[in-house]
mmCIF file of C-alpha atoms in Angstrom:
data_model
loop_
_atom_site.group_PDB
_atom_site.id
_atom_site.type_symbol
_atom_site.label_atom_id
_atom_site.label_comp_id
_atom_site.label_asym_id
_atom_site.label_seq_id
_atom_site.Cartn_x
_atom_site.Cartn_y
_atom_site.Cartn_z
ATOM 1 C CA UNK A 1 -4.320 -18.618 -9.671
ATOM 2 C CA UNK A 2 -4.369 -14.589 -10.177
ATOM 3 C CA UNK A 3 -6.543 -11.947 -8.246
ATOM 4 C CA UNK A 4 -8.124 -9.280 -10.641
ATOM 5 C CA UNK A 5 -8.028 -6.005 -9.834
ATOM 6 C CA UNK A 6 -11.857 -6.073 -8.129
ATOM 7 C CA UNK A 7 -11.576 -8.942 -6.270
ATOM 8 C CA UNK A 8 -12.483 -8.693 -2.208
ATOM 9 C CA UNK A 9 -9.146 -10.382 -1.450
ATOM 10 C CA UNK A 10 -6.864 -7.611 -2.695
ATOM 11 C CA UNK A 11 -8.636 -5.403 -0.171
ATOM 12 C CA UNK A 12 -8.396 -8.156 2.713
ATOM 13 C CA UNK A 13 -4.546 -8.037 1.567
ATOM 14 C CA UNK A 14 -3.948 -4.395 2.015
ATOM 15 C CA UNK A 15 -5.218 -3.770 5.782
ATOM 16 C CA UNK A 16 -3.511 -7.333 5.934
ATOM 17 C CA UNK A 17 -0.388 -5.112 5.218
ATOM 18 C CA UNK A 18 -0.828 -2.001 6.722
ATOM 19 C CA UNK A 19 -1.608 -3.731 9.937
ATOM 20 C CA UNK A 20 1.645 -5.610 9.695
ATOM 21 C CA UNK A 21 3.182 -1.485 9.038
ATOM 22 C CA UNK A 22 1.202 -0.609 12.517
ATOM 23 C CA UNK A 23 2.521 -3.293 14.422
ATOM 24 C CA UNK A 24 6.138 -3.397 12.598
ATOM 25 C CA UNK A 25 6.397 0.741 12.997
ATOM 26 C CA UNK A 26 5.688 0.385 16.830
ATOM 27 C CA UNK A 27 8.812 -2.400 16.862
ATOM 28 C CA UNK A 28 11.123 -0.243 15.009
ATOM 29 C CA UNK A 29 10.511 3.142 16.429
ATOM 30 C CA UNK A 30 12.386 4.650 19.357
ATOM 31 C CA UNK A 31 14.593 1.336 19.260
ATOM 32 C CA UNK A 32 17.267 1.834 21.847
ATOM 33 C CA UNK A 33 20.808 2.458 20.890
ATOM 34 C CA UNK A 34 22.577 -0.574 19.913
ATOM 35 C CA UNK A 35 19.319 -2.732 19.321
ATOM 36 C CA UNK A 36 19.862 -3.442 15.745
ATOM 37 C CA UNK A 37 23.125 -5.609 16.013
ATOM 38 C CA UNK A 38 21.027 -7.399 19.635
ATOM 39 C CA UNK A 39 20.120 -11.262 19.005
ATOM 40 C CA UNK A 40 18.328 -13.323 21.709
ATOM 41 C CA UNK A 41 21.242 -16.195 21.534
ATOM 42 C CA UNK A 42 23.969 -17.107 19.187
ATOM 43 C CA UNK A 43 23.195 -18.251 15.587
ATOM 44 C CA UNK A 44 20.105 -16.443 15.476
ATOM 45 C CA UNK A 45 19.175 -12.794 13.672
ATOM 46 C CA UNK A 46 20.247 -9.721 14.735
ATOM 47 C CA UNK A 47 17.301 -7.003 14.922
ATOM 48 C CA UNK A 48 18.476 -5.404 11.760
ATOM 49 C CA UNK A 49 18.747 -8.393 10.134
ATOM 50 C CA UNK A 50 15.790 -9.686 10.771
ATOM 51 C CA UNK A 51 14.064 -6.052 8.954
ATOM 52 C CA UNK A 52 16.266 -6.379 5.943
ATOM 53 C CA UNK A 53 14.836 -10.096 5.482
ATOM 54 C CA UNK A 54 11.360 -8.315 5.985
ATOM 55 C CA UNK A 55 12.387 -6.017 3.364
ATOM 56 C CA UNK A 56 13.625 -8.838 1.276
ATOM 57 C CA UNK A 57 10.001 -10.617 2.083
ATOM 58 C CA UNK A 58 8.560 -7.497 0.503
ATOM 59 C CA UNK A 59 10.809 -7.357 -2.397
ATOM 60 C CA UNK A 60 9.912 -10.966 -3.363
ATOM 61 C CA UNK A 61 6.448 -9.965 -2.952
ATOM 62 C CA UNK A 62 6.070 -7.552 -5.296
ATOM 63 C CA UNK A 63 8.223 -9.423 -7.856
ATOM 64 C CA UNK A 64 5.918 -12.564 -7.306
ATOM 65 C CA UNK A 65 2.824 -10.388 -8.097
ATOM 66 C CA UNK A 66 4.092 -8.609 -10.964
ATOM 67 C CA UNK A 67 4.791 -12.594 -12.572
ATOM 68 C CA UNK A 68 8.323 -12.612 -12.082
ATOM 69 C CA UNK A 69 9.216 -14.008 -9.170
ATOM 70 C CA UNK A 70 12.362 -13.227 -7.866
ATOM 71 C CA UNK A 71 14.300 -13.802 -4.189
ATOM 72 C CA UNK A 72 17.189 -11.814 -3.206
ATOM 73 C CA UNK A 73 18.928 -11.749 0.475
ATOM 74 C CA UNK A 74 20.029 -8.365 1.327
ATOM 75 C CA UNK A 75 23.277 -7.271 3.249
ATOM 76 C CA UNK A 76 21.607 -5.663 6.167
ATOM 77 C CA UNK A 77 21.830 -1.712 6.074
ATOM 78 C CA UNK A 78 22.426 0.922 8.847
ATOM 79 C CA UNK A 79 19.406 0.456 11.149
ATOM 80 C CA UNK A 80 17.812 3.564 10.051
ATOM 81 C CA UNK A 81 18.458 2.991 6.331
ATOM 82 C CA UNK A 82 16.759 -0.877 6.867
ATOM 83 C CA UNK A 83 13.563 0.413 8.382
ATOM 84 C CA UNK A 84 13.357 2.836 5.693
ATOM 85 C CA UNK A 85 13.582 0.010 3.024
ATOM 86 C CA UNK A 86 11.532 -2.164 4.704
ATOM 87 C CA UNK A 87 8.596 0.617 4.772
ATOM 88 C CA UNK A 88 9.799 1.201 0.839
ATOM 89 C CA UNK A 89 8.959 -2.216 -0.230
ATOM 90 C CA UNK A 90 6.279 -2.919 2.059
ATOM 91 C CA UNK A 91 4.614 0.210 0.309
ATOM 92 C CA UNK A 92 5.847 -0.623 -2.875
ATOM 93 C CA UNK A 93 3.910 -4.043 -3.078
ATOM 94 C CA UNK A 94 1.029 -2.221 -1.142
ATOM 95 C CA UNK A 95 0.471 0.235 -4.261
ATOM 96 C CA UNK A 96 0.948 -2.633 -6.816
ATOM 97 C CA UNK A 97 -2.134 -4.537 -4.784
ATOM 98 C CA UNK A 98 -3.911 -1.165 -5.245
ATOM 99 C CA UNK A 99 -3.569 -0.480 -8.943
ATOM 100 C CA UNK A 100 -5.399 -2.318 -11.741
ATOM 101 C CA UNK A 101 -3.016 -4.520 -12.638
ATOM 102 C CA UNK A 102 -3.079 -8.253 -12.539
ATOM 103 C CA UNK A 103 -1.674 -10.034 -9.306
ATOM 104 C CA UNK A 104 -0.268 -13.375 -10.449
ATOM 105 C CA UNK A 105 -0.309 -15.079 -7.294
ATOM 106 C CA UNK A 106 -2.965 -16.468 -5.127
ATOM 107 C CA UNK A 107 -4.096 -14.453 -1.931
ATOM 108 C CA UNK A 108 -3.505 -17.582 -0.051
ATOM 109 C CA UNK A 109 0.136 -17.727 -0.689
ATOM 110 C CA UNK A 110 1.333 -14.362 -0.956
ATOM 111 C CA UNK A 111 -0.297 -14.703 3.111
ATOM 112 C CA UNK A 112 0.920 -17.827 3.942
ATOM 113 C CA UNK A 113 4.424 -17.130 2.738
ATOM 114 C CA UNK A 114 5.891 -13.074 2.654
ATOM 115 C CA UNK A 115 2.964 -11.730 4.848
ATOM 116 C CA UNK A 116 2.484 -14.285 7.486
ATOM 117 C CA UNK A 117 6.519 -14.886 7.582
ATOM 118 C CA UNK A 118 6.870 -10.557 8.309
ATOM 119 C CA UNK A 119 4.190 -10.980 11.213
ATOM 120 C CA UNK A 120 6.241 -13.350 12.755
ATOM 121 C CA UNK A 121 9.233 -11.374 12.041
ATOM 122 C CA UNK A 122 7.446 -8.180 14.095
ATOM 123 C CA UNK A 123 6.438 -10.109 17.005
ATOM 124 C CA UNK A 124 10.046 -11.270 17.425
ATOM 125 C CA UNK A 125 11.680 -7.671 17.387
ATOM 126 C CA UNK A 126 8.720 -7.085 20.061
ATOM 127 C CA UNK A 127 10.447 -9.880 21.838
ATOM 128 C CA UNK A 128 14.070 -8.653 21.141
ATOM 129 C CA UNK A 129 12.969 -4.826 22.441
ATOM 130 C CA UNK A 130 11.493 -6.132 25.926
ATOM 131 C CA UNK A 131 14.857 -8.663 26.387
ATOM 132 C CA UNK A 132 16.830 -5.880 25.209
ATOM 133 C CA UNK A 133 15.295 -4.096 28.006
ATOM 134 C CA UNK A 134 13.318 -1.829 25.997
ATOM 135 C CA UNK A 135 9.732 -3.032 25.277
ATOM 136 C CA UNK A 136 6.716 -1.470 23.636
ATOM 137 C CA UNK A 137 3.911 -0.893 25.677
ATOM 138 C CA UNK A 138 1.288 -3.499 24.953
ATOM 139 C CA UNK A 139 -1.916 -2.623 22.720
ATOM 140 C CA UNK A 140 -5.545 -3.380 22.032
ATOM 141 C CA UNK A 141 -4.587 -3.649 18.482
ATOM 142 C CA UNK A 142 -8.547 -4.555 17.542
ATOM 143 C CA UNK A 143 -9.130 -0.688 18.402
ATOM 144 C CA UNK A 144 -6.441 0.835 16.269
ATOM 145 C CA UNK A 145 -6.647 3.254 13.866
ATOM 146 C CA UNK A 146 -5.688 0.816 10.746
ATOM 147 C CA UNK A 147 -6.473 2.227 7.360
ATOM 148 C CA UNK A 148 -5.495 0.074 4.255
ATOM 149 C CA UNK A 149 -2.914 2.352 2.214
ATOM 150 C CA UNK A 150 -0.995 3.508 5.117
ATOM 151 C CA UNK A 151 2.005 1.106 4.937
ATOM 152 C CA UNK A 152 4.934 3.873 5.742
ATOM 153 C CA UNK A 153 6.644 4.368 8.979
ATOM 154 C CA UNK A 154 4.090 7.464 10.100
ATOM 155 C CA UNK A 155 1.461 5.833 11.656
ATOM 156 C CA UNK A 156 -1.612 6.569 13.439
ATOM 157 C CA UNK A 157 -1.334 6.749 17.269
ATOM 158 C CA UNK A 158 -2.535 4.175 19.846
ATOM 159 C CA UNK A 159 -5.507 4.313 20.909
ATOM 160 C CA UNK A 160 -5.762 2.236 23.943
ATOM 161 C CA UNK A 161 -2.243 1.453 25.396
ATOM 162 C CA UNK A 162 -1.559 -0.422 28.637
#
């Protein structure tokens, strides 16, 4: 199944995705020094391994949209450089779901599989920052400022923190 370019769902996908950049940005920014090699116990992700898969998840996204599905794991970059890639692809597939052209995959599993896999992915680097001993202040996340199109690191900014 496809999604043409007027169909509700490619809409529903975009906030879908620049939510996941709100809540992902607040993860990544002002990580404390050191954060991107921390892992919560041997044999699982470090932080910056965990956003280069996110960027991978985003890479395979687009590539599954365009019709040519393709997966490739990436050697994780500096910590800076992987957020910026992350961002990159996340906006990348973003602006494909916003043009005209034809999305050759369902809505269903491009959410089931990249999207819902990333939001898991950002509420375990919110779990890695508070063990690391540097959490983000929780959020009414209903109340922020979430615009479908903004997908990049710049964000809006919180609303109601507590």
């Amino acid at each position: 199944m496809s999604i043409s370019a007027n169909d509700p769902l490619r809409h529903f996908l975009r906030h879908t995705l620049a939510t996941l950049a709100y809540r992902a940005g607040k993860t990544l920014r002002n990580a404390p020094e050191g954060f991107a090699h921390f892992r919560a116990a041997k044999g699982t992700r470090t932080a910056v391994e965990m956003v280069a898969h996110m960027g991978d998840l985003f890479d395979w996204s687009l590539t599954k949209a365009a019709g040519k599905e393709r997966w490739n794991a990436s050697s994780p970059l500096p910590w800076e450089q992987e957020c910026v890639r992350f961002f990159a692809a996340l906006t990348a597939f973003d602006q494909y779901l916003a043009s005209d052209a034809l999305v050759h995959a369902s809505a269903e599993e491009l959410f089931q599989g990249p999207i819902a896999d990333a939001l898991t992915h950002t509420g375990q680097l919110a779990q890695l920052r508070r063990l690391a001993g540097a959490p983000v202040r929780s959020e009414n996340y209903s109340k922020a400022t979430i615009t479908a199109g903004r997908t990049g690191a710049e964000q809006a900014p919180p609303v109601f923190e507590f």
